[in-house]
């Protein structure tokens, strides 16, 4: 196998992207490899600076990754590294640059510079120390040039930052790089624009992130719709992960100049609102399941919603060999005196079938609760907008104070103000969404139709159906808890949704029978004195109250049956009593105690 020559090219800012240097360096390195019987390969660091050693980072840069691979034996130590000049490798201070340079040569790597085709390796340095002295001089000159250039660039960049803050268009190419879905090729006194090709791909990514799709599924969709669309290369999961946490999504560019951080609001064309950006982070943190093309998507896993009723531990999900989901209490094996003496599991189809009954109640209830006057929300919106404006001013003033005189106290104040602002932005987004719903005609009917499209039995019975990702987000938003009990040979499932009651489904009576009932949250009950209770007993309206309670129970039963009828329309089968009586031995059936 031929020895490989790795052609390394690097540039530090967008301003240098797209020039003829890359083509020239590539051509010359290929010619050199051919003349010397070497196999050509490429290393490329785009918008990576050598002034602070960023291109040495073994995890984040191509050059650093190459050196790390040589150290670990993944790349042969007799490989060659081709660079146009030594300043492509480092512009750090001469001591650090020389130390790094010597350490690379000690690994066995041969470095060749394209400008003069000078070869550096252990043998050449040992035979003639002049080569090492020359490299030291070159590194020293490169660092001096970078120092001078850095001061000039920082000064010019600050002028452009002030121009942006004054509300004037600016494209800052001299420091750092722009995000990949942006076209920054215009003049520095023009605003950046959406990239003519990549913008649509970025929009698709944001929409899929909002819907809760996994990184794997997003990459798969991109490969299908935009094959090799990411700078001519394949899409990767890291691209999506980095993008979805980048404030550039809502138009904010964050620049670091030395110790100073500059937050440029409305610099980029936004792909989403700031509130939607926070919502993406929330969805990401709550959808902690791993997904690939064939993986199951549980409706409760990874959100800390479902717990074992005995030990209180979170129930996890597993997929059986026939592709079905089961929820398993794995904490029982490790718990000490917590109630579970062994790990046990329950069919996911039963848990999720009952979940859909309760979720339908929750969705219906949530829609009804929103049928308030939209004008009632105007006051809340105004209060939030006023406070956010005040915080914007506070944050700007604190940031200016930190720039003039760094202080830990000011940093803490800034963090607190930014945290409060983020919370208010999220709350304002929820209120605006509610108002929008209220001012939209026939929104209730439309929402319910859309909801039933999402929860069709074909989707619930297919653990790999992609629509389950959207359904998970509704579960996360509306459900409060699911508790699974197993006692006396039966299964008892207890569900509660936010702002609602507890629904209980369990085996009852004879084997193969089941029942359900609704109970109030014990924590919401009001404790009253015996004297007040006695007065209530003797009150003339007690019969009316009893009648009202009876009517309420009748209405709840009617609502429950109505939900079952609606689910039948979207092909839900009837629940069977046998599902609540697991086929286990009598000893297993009596392991757990009945919940109080």
Coordinates of C-alpha atoms in Angstrom, one line a residue:
X1 CA 0.0 0.0 0.0
X2 CA 1.3 3.4 -0.9
X3 CA 2.3 5.9 1.7
X4 CA -0.3 8.7 1.9
X5 CA 0.2 12.4 1.5
X6 CA -2.4 14.5 3.3
X7 CA -2.9 17.9 1.8
X8 CA -3.9 20.3 4.5
X9 CA -5.8 23.5 3.6
X10 CA -7.1 26.0 6.1
X11 CA -8.7 29.5 6.2
X12 CA -9.8 31.4 9.2
X13 CA -12.8 33.5 8.0
X14 CA -15.6 33.6 5.5
X15 CA -13.8 36.4 3.7
X16 CA -11.2 33.9 2.6
X17 CA -13.8 31.3 1.5
X18 CA -14.2 30.6 -2.2
X19 CA -10.9 32.2 -3.4
X20 CA -8.6 30.6 -6.0
X21 CA -6.0 29.5 -3.3
X22 CA -7.8 26.3 -2.6
X23 CA -7.8 25.2 -6.2
X24 CA -4.2 26.1 -6.6
X25 CA -3.1 24.3 -3.4
X26 CA -5.1 21.2 -4.3
X27 CA -3.5 21.1 -7.8
X28 CA 0.0 21.5 -6.5
X29 CA -0.4 18.9 -3.8
X30 CA -1.7 16.3 -6.2
X31 CA 1.2 17.0 -8.6
X32 CA 3.7 16.6 -5.7
X33 CA 2.1 13.3 -4.6
X34 CA 2.2 11.9 -8.2
X35 CA 5.9 12.8 -8.6
X36 CA 6.9 11.2 -5.3
X37 CA 4.8 8.0 -5.6
X38 CA 2.4 9.0 -2.7
X39 CA -1.3 8.5 -2.4
X40 CA -3.2 11.8 -2.2
X41 CA -5.8 12.6 0.5
X42 CA -7.2 15.9 1.8
X43 CA -7.6 17.6 5.2
X44 CA -9.6 20.8 5.3
X45 CA -10.4 23.2 8.1
X46 CA -12.8 25.9 7.0
X47 CA -13.1 29.1 9.0
X48 CA -10.7 27.8 11.6
X49 CA -8.0 30.1 13.0
X50 CA -4.4 29.0 13.8
X51 CA -3.8 32.2 15.8
X52 CA -5.1 30.6 19.0
X53 CA -4.5 27.0 18.1
X54 CA -8.0 26.1 17.2
X55 CA -6.8 23.9 14.3
X56 CA -4.9 21.7 16.8
X57 CA -8.0 20.6 18.6
X58 CA -8.2 16.8 18.1
X59 CA -12.0 16.7 18.5
X60 CA -13.0 19.8 16.5
X61 CA -10.5 20.3 13.7
X62 CA -9.3 18.2 10.7
X63 CA -5.7 18.7 11.5
X64 CA -6.1 17.9 15.1
X65 CA -8.1 14.8 14.3
X66 CA -5.3 13.7 11.9
X67 CA -2.6 14.1 14.6
X68 CA -4.9 12.2 17.1
X69 CA -5.4 9.4 14.6
X70 CA -1.6 9.1 14.2
X71 CA -1.1 9.0 18.0
X72 CA -3.7 6.2 18.3
X73 CA -2.3 4.2 15.4
X74 CA -5.3 4.6 13.1
X75 CA -3.2 6.5 10.6
X76 CA 0.4 5.3 9.8
X77 CA 3.1 7.4 11.5
X78 CA 5.1 7.5 8.2
X79 CA 2.4 9.6 6.5
X80 CA 3.2 12.9 4.8
X81 CA 1.6 16.3 5.6
X82 CA 1.5 18.8 2.7
X83 CA 0.9 22.5 3.5
X84 CA 1.4 25.6 1.4
X85 CA 3.5 27.2 4.2
X86 CA 4.2 26.6 7.9
X87 CA 1.9 29.4 8.9
X88 CA -1.1 27.2 7.7
X89 CA -0.1 24.9 10.7
X90 CA 0.3 27.6 13.4
X91 CA 0.3 31.3 14.0
X92 CA 0.6 30.9 17.8
X93 CA 3.5 32.3 19.8
X94 CA 6.9 30.9 18.7
X95 CA 7.4 28.7 21.7
X96 CA 4.1 26.9 21.5
X97 CA 4.3 26.6 17.7
X98 CA 7.8 25.2 17.8
X99 CA 7.0 22.7 20.6
X100 CA 3.9 21.5 18.6
X101 CA 5.9 21.3 15.4
X102 CA 8.7 19.2 17.0
X103 CA 6.1 16.9 18.6
X104 CA 4.5 16.2 15.2
X105 CA 7.9 15.3 13.7
X106 CA 8.6 13.0 16.6
X107 CA 5.5 11.0 15.7
X108 CA 7.2 10.1 12.5
X109 CA 5.3 12.4 10.2
X110 CA 7.0 14.2 7.3
X111 CA 6.0 17.8 6.6
X112 CA 6.5 19.4 3.2
X113 CA 5.8 23.0 2.3
X114 CA 4.3 23.7 -1.1
X115 CA 5.9 27.1 -1.7
X116 CA 9.5 25.8 -1.7
X117 CA 8.9 22.0 -1.4
X118 CA 11.1 22.0 1.7
X119 CA 10.9 18.6 3.6
X120 CA 10.9 18.5 7.4
X121 CA 11.2 15.2 9.3
X122 CA 13.3 13.8 12.2
X123 CA 16.1 12.7 9.8
X124 CA 16.3 16.1 8.0
X125 CA 16.3 18.1 11.3
X126 CA 18.9 15.7 12.9
X127 CA 21.2 16.0 9.8
X128 CA 20.8 19.8 9.4
X129 CA 19.5 22.0 12.3
X130 CA 19.3 24.9 10.0
X131 CA 15.9 23.6 8.9
X132 CA 14.6 23.8 12.5
X133 CA 16.0 27.3 12.9
X134 CA 14.3 28.4 9.7
X135 CA 11.0 27.0 10.9
X136 CA 11.3 28.9 14.2
X137 CA 11.9 32.1 12.3
X138 CA 8.9 31.4 10.1
X139 CA 6.6 30.7 13.1
X140 CA 7.8 33.9 14.8
X141 CA 7.1 36.0 11.7
X142 CA 3.6 34.3 11.3
X143 CA 2.7 35.2 14.9
X144 CA 3.8 38.8 14.5
X145 CA 1.7 39.1 11.3
X146 CA -1.3 37.6 13.1
X147 CA -0.8 40.0 16.0
X148 CA -0.9 43.0 13.7
X149 CA -3.7 41.6 11.6
X150 CA -5.7 40.7 14.7
X151 CA -5.6 44.3 16.0
X152 CA -6.6 45.6 12.6
X153 CA -9.4 43.0 12.2
X154 CA -10.8 43.6 15.7
X155 CA -10.9 47.3 15.2
X156 CA -12.7 47.0 11.8
X157 CA -15.0 44.3 13.2
X158 CA -16.1 46.6 16.1
X159 CA -17.0 49.3 13.6
X160 CA -19.2 46.9 11.7
X161 CA -20.8 45.7 15.0
X162 CA -21.6 49.3 15.9
X163 CA -23.1 49.8 12.4
X164 CA -25.4 46.8 13.0
X165 CA -26.4 48.0 16.4
X166 CA -27.4 51.3 14.8
X167 CA -29.8 49.4 12.6
X168 CA -27.8 49.6 9.4
X169 CA -27.1 46.5 7.3
X170 CA -23.7 44.8 7.8
X171 CA -22.0 41.6 6.8
X172 CA -19.1 40.8 9.1
X173 CA -16.8 38.4 7.3
X174 CA -13.5 39.4 9.0
X175 CA -14.1 37.5 12.2
X176 CA -15.5 34.0 12.4
X177 CA -17.8 32.3 10.0
X178 CA -21.4 32.5 9.0
X179 CA -23.9 29.6 9.4
X180 CA -24.1 27.3 6.4
X181 CA -27.7 28.3 5.4
X182 CA -26.7 31.9 4.8
X183 CA -25.2 33.7 1.8
X184 CA -22.6 36.1 3.0
X185 CA -20.9 36.9 -0.3
X186 CA -22.3 40.5 -0.5
X187 CA -20.6 43.7 0.5
X188 CA -19.9 44.3 4.1
X189 CA -22.4 47.2 4.1
X190 CA -25.2 44.9 3.0
X191 CA -27.2 42.5 5.0
X192 CA -26.7 38.7 4.8
X193 CA -29.2 36.8 2.7
X194 CA -30.7 33.3 2.7
X195 CA -28.5 30.9 0.8
X196 CA -30.2 30.2 -2.6
X197 CA -29.9 26.4 -2.1
X198 CA -29.3 25.6 1.5
X199 CA -32.1 27.8 3.0
X200 CA -34.9 25.4 2.1
X201 CA -33.0 22.5 3.6
X202 CA -32.5 24.5 6.8
X203 CA -36.2 25.3 6.9
X204 CA -37.0 21.6 6.6
X205 CA -34.7 20.8 9.5
X206 CA -36.3 23.4 11.8
X207 CA -39.8 22.1 11.0
X208 CA -38.8 18.6 11.8
X209 CA -37.1 19.7 15.0
X210 CA -40.3 21.5 16.1
X211 CA -42.2 18.3 15.4
X212 CA -39.8 16.3 17.6
X213 CA -38.1 14.1 15.0
X214 CA -34.9 12.4 15.9
X215 CA -31.5 13.5 14.4
X216 CA -31.4 10.1 12.6
X217 CA -34.8 10.7 10.9
X218 CA -33.9 14.2 9.9
X219 CA -30.6 13.1 8.3
X220 CA -32.4 10.3 6.5
X221 CA -35.0 12.9 5.1
X222 CA -32.2 15.3 4.0
X223 CA -30.3 12.5 2.2
X224 CA -33.5 11.7 0.3
X225 CA -34.5 15.2 -0.5
X226 CA -31.1 17.0 -0.7
X227 CA -28.6 14.2 -1.5
X228 CA -25.1 15.5 -0.8
X229 CA -26.5 18.9 -0.3
X230 CA -24.3 19.9 2.6
X231 CA -21.4 21.7 0.9
X232 CA -21.2 18.8 -1.6
X233 CA -20.8 16.3 1.2
X234 CA -23.1 13.9 3.0
X235 CA -25.3 15.1 5.8
X236 CA -24.2 14.2 9.4
X237 CA -25.9 14.0 12.7
X238 CA -23.5 16.5 14.2
X239 CA -24.6 19.1 11.7
X240 CA -28.2 18.8 13.0
X241 CA -27.2 18.7 16.6
X242 CA -25.1 21.9 16.3
X243 CA -27.7 23.7 14.3
X244 CA -30.7 23.2 16.6
X245 CA -28.9 24.8 19.6
X246 CA -27.6 27.7 17.6
X247 CA -29.4 31.1 18.3
X248 CA -28.8 31.9 14.6
X249 CA -32.1 30.0 14.1
X250 CA -34.0 33.0 15.3
X251 CA -31.5 35.5 13.7
X252 CA -29.0 36.1 16.5
X253 CA -25.3 36.0 15.8
X254 CA -22.9 35.6 18.8
X255 CA -19.3 36.8 18.2
X256 CA -16.4 36.5 20.5
X257 CA -13.7 39.2 20.2
X258 CA -11.0 38.4 22.8
X259 CA -12.8 38.3 26.1
X260 CA -15.8 40.3 24.9
X261 CA -18.9 38.6 23.6
X262 CA -21.1 40.5 21.2
X263 CA -24.8 39.4 20.7
X264 CA -26.1 40.7 17.4
X265 CA -29.9 40.5 17.4
X266 CA -31.7 40.3 14.0
X267 CA -28.4 39.8 12.2
X268 CA -29.5 36.7 10.2
X269 CA -32.9 36.1 8.5
X270 CA -34.7 34.0 11.0
X271 CA -35.8 30.4 10.4
X272 CA -38.1 30.6 13.5
X273 CA -39.1 32.9 16.3
X274 CA -37.1 33.1 19.5
X275 CA -40.0 31.3 21.4
X276 CA -40.0 28.5 18.8
X277 CA -36.2 28.2 19.3
X278 CA -36.8 27.6 23.0
X279 CA -39.6 25.2 22.2
X280 CA -37.1 23.2 20.1
X281 CA -34.8 22.9 23.1
X282 CA -37.7 21.8 25.2
X283 CA -38.8 19.1 22.7
X284 CA -35.2 18.0 22.4
X285 CA -34.7 17.6 26.1
X286 CA -38.0 15.7 26.6
X287 CA -37.6 13.3 23.6
X288 CA -34.8 11.3 25.0
X289 CA -35.4 8.1 23.0
X290 CA -32.9 6.9 20.3
X291 CA -34.4 6.4 16.9
X292 CA -33.2 4.8 13.7
X293 CA -35.0 3.5 10.6
X294 CA -36.5 0.5 12.3
X295 CA -36.7 1.6 15.9
X296 CA -39.8 1.6 18.0
X297 CA -41.1 5.0 19.2
X298 CA -42.7 4.7 22.6
X299 CA -45.3 7.3 23.6
X300 CA -44.2 7.5 27.2
X301 CA -40.5 6.5 27.3
X302 CA -37.8 9.0 28.1
X303 CA -40.1 11.7 29.5
X304 CA -40.2 10.5 33.2
X305 CA -44.0 10.3 33.0
X306 CA -44.5 6.6 33.6
X307 CA -43.6 5.0 36.9
X308 CA -43.9 1.7 38.7
X309 CA -46.6 1.9 41.4
X310 CA -44.6 -0.3 43.8
X311 CA -41.1 1.1 43.9
X312 CA -41.8 4.5 42.3
X313 CA -39.0 4.0 39.8
X314 CA -39.3 5.2 36.2
X315 CA -40.4 2.5 33.8
X316 CA -38.3 2.1 30.7
X317 CA -39.2 0.6 27.3
X318 CA -37.9 -2.4 25.5
X319 CA -38.8 -3.9 22.1
X320 CA -39.5 -7.6 21.8
X321 CA -38.2 -9.7 18.9
X322 CA -41.6 -9.4 17.2
X323 CA -41.3 -5.6 17.3
X324 CA -43.8 -4.9 20.1
X325 CA -43.2 -2.4 22.9
X326 CA -43.2 -3.4 26.6
X327 CA -42.8 -1.1 29.6
X328 CA -40.5 -2.6 32.1
X329 CA -39.7 -1.7 35.8
X330 CA -36.0 -2.3 35.8
X331 CA -35.3 -0.4 39.0
X332 CA -36.8 -3.2 41.1
X333 CA -33.6 -5.3 40.8
X334 CA -31.5 -2.5 42.3
X335 CA -33.9 -1.1 44.9
X336 CA -33.5 -1.9 48.5
X337 CA -36.8 -2.4 50.3
X338 CA -38.6 -0.3 47.7
X339 CA -41.4 -2.8 47.0
X340 CA -40.2 -4.5 43.8
X341 CA -38.1 -7.6 44.4
X342 CA -37.7 -8.3 40.7
X343 CA -38.0 -6.7 37.3
X344 CA -41.4 -6.9 35.6
X345 CA -43.0 -5.6 32.4
X346 CA -46.4 -5.0 30.8
X347 CA -47.6 -4.8 27.2
X348 CA -47.2 -1.4 25.7
X349 CA -50.3 -1.8 23.5
X350 CA -52.5 -1.9 26.6
X351 CA -50.8 1.0 28.3
X352 CA -50.9 3.1 25.2
X353 CA -54.5 2.2 24.3
X354 CA -55.7 3.4 27.7
X355 CA -53.4 6.4 27.4
X356 CA -55.3 7.4 24.2
X357 CA -58.6 7.3 26.0
X358 CA -57.3 9.7 28.7
X359 CA -55.4 11.8 26.2
X360 CA -58.6 12.4 24.2
X361 CA -60.3 13.6 27.4
X362 CA -57.3 15.8 28.1
X363 CA -57.2 17.2 24.6
X364 CA -60.9 17.9 24.6
X365 CA -60.7 19.5 28.1
X366 CA -57.7 21.6 27.0
X367 CA -59.6 22.9 23.9
X368 CA -62.7 23.7 26.0
X369 CA -60.6 25.6 28.6
X370 CA -59.2 27.8 25.7
X371 CA -62.7 28.9 24.8
X372 CA -62.3 32.1 26.9
X373 CA -62.5 35.6 25.6
X374 CA -59.4 36.5 23.6
X375 CA -59.5 40.0 25.1
X376 CA -58.8 38.5 28.5
X377 CA -55.3 37.7 27.3
X378 CA -54.5 41.1 26.0
X379 CA -53.5 42.4 29.5
X380 CA -51.2 39.4 30.1
X381 CA -49.6 40.0 26.7
X382 CA -49.0 43.7 27.4
X383 CA -47.5 42.9 30.8
X384 CA -45.1 40.4 29.3
X385 CA -44.1 42.7 26.5
X386 CA -43.4 45.6 28.8
X387 CA -41.3 43.5 31.1
X388 CA -39.3 41.9 28.2
X389 CA -38.6 45.4 26.9
X390 CA -37.3 46.4 30.4
X391 CA -35.1 43.3 30.5
X392 CA -33.7 44.1 27.1
X393 CA -32.5 47.4 28.3
X394 CA -31.2 45.9 31.6
X395 CA -29.3 43.2 29.6
X396 CA -27.8 45.8 27.3
X397 CA -26.7 48.1 30.1
X398 CA -25.2 45.2 32.1
X399 CA -23.3 43.9 29.1
X400 CA -21.9 47.4 28.5
X401 CA -20.8 47.5 32.2
X402 CA -19.0 44.1 31.8
X403 CA -17.3 45.3 28.7
X404 CA -15.9 48.4 30.6
X405 CA -15.1 46.6 33.8
X406 CA -15.4 42.9 34.3
X407 CA -17.2 41.8 37.5
X408 CA -18.5 38.5 38.7
X409 CA -21.4 40.3 40.3
X410 CA -22.4 41.8 36.9
X411 CA -22.0 38.4 35.2
X412 CA -24.5 36.9 37.8
X413 CA -26.9 39.8 37.2
X414 CA -26.7 39.3 33.4
X415 CA -27.4 35.6 33.8
X416 CA -30.4 36.2 36.0
X417 CA -31.8 38.8 33.6
X418 CA -31.4 36.6 30.6
X419 CA -33.0 33.6 32.5
X420 CA -36.0 35.7 33.4
X421 CA -36.3 37.1 29.8
X422 CA -36.2 33.5 28.4
X423 CA -39.0 32.4 30.7
X424 CA -41.1 35.4 29.8
X425 CA -40.6 34.9 26.0
X426 CA -41.7 31.3 26.4
X427 CA -44.8 32.3 28.4
X428 CA -45.6 35.1 25.9
X429 CA -45.4 32.5 23.1
X430 CA -47.9 30.2 24.9
X431 CA -50.3 33.1 25.5
X432 CA -50.1 34.3 21.9
X433 CA -50.8 30.8 20.7
X434 CA -53.8 30.6 22.9
X435 CA -55.1 33.9 21.6
X436 CA -54.5 32.9 18.0
X437 CA -56.6 29.8 18.6
X438 CA -59.4 31.8 20.1
X439 CA -59.6 34.2 17.2
X440 CA -59.6 31.5 14.5
X441 CA -63.0 30.4 13.2
X442 CA -64.1 26.8 13.8
X443 CA -60.7 26.1 15.5
X444 CA -62.2 23.6 18.0
X445 CA -63.6 21.3 15.3
X446 CA -60.5 21.5 13.2
X447 CA -58.2 20.7 16.2
X448 CA -60.3 17.7 17.1
X449 CA -60.3 16.3 13.6
X450 CA -56.5 16.8 13.3
X451 CA -56.1 15.1 16.7
X452 CA -58.1 12.0 15.7
X453 CA -56.0 11.8 12.5
X454 CA -52.9 11.6 14.8
X455 CA -54.3 8.9 17.1
X456 CA -55.7 6.4 14.5
X457 CA -55.4 2.8 15.7
X458 CA -53.1 2.1 12.8
X459 CA -50.6 4.5 14.3
X460 CA -51.0 3.3 17.9
X461 CA -50.6 -0.4 16.8
X462 CA -47.5 0.3 14.8
X463 CA -44.6 1.2 17.1
X464 CA -42.4 2.4 14.2
X465 CA -44.9 4.8 12.7
X466 CA -43.3 8.3 12.4
X467 CA -46.5 10.1 13.4
X468 CA -45.9 8.8 16.9
X469 CA -43.2 11.5 17.2
X470 CA -45.8 14.2 16.9
X471 CA -48.1 12.3 19.3
X472 CA -45.3 12.1 21.9
X473 CA -45.2 15.9 22.0
X474 CA -48.9 16.1 22.8
X475 CA -48.5 13.5 25.5
X476 CA -45.6 15.5 27.0
X477 CA -47.7 18.7 26.9
X478 CA -50.9 17.4 28.4
X479 CA -50.1 14.4 30.6
X480 CA -48.9 14.7 34.2
X481 CA -48.2 11.0 35.2
X482 CA -48.9 7.4 34.5
X483 CA -48.6 4.9 37.3
X484 CA -48.7 1.1 36.8
X485 CA -49.7 -1.3 39.6
X486 CA -49.7 -5.0 39.6
X487 CA -51.4 -6.9 42.5
X488 CA -53.6 -9.9 43.3
X489 CA -53.3 -11.2 39.7
X490 CA -54.5 -8.0 38.1
X491 CA -53.1 -4.9 36.5
X492 CA -54.2 -1.4 37.5
X493 CA -53.3 1.6 35.3
X494 CA -53.6 5.1 36.7
X495 CA -53.4 8.2 34.5
X496 CA -53.6 11.9 35.3
X497 CA -53.4 14.8 32.9
X498 CA -52.5 18.4 33.8
X499 CA -55.5 20.3 35.1
X500 CA -57.5 17.1 35.2
X501 CA -58.6 14.1 37.3
X502 CA -57.1 10.6 37.8
X503 CA -58.4 7.9 35.4
X504 CA -58.0 4.3 36.7
X505 CA -58.3 1.2 34.5
X506 CA -58.0 -2.2 36.1
X507 CA -59.1 -5.8 36.3
X508 CA -62.2 -6.4 38.4
X509 CA -64.7 -9.0 39.5
X510 CA -64.3 -12.2 37.7
X511 CA -61.4 -13.1 35.5
X512 CA -61.4 -11.5 32.1
X513 CA -63.4 -8.5 33.3
X514 CA -62.3 -4.9 33.7
X515 CA -63.5 -1.6 35.0
X516 CA -62.7 2.0 35.1
X517 CA -63.3 4.9 37.4
X518 CA -62.3 8.6 37.8
X519 CA -61.0 9.9 41.2
X520 CA -60.0 13.3 42.4
X521 CA -56.5 14.3 43.3
X522 CA -56.0 13.8 47.0
X523 CA -53.7 16.8 47.2
X524 CA -56.5 19.1 45.9
X525 CA -59.0 18.0 48.6
X526 CA -59.8 20.7 51.2
X527 CA -59.7 19.7 54.8
X528 CA -62.6 21.1 56.8
X529 CA -63.6 20.9 60.5
X530 CA -66.2 18.4 62.0
X531 CA -68.4 21.4 62.9
X532 CA -68.6 22.5 59.3
X533 CA -69.3 19.0 58.1
X534 CA -72.2 18.8 60.6
X535 CA -73.6 22.1 59.3
X536 CA -73.4 20.8 55.7
X537 CA -75.2 17.6 56.6
X538 CA -78.2 19.6 58.0
X539 CA -78.3 22.1 55.2
X540 CA -81.5 22.1 53.2
X541 CA -79.5 22.1 49.9
X542 CA -77.8 18.8 50.7
X543 CA -80.2 16.9 48.4
X544 CA -79.5 19.3 45.6
X545 CA -75.8 18.7 46.1
X546 CA -76.2 15.0 46.0
X547 CA -78.3 15.3 42.8
X548 CA -75.6 17.5 41.3
X549 CA -72.9 15.0 42.2
X550 CA -75.0 12.2 40.7
X551 CA -75.4 14.2 37.5
X552 CA -71.7 14.9 37.4
X553 CA -70.9 11.2 37.7
X554 CA -73.4 10.5 35.0
X555 CA -71.9 13.2 32.8
X556 CA -68.4 11.7 33.3
X557 CA -69.6 8.3 32.4
X558 CA -71.4 9.7 29.3
X559 CA -68.2 11.5 28.3
X560 CA -66.1 8.4 28.8
X561 CA -68.5 6.3 26.6
X562 CA -68.5 9.1 24.0
X563 CA -64.7 9.0 23.8
X564 CA -64.8 5.2 23.3
X565 CA -67.3 5.7 20.5
X566 CA -65.1 8.3 18.8
X567 CA -62.1 6.0 19.1
X568 CA -64.1 3.2 17.6
X569 CA -64.6 5.4 14.5
X570 CA -60.8 5.5 14.0
X571 CA -60.7 1.6 14.3
X572 CA -59.9 1.2 18.0
X573 CA -60.8 -2.3 19.2
X574 CA -62.7 -2.8 22.5
X575 CA -60.5 -3.3 25.6
X576 CA -60.6 -6.9 26.8
X577 CA -60.7 -7.9 30.4
X578 CA -58.1 -10.5 29.8
X579 CA -55.6 -7.8 29.1
X580 CA -55.8 -6.7 32.8
X581 CA -55.3 -10.3 34.0
X582 CA -51.7 -11.3 33.1
X583 CA -51.0 -14.9 32.5
X584 CA -48.8 -15.5 35.5
X585 CA -48.6 -18.1 38.3
X586 CA -50.5 -17.6 41.5
X587 CA -47.3 -16.9 43.4
X588 CA -46.4 -14.0 41.0
X589 CA -49.8 -12.6 41.2
X590 CA -49.6 -11.9 44.9
X591 CA -46.1 -10.4 45.0
X592 CA -47.3 -6.9 45.2
X593 CA -49.8 -5.2 47.6
X594 CA -52.9 -3.4 46.4
X595 CA -52.3 0.3 46.2
X596 CA -54.1 2.5 48.7

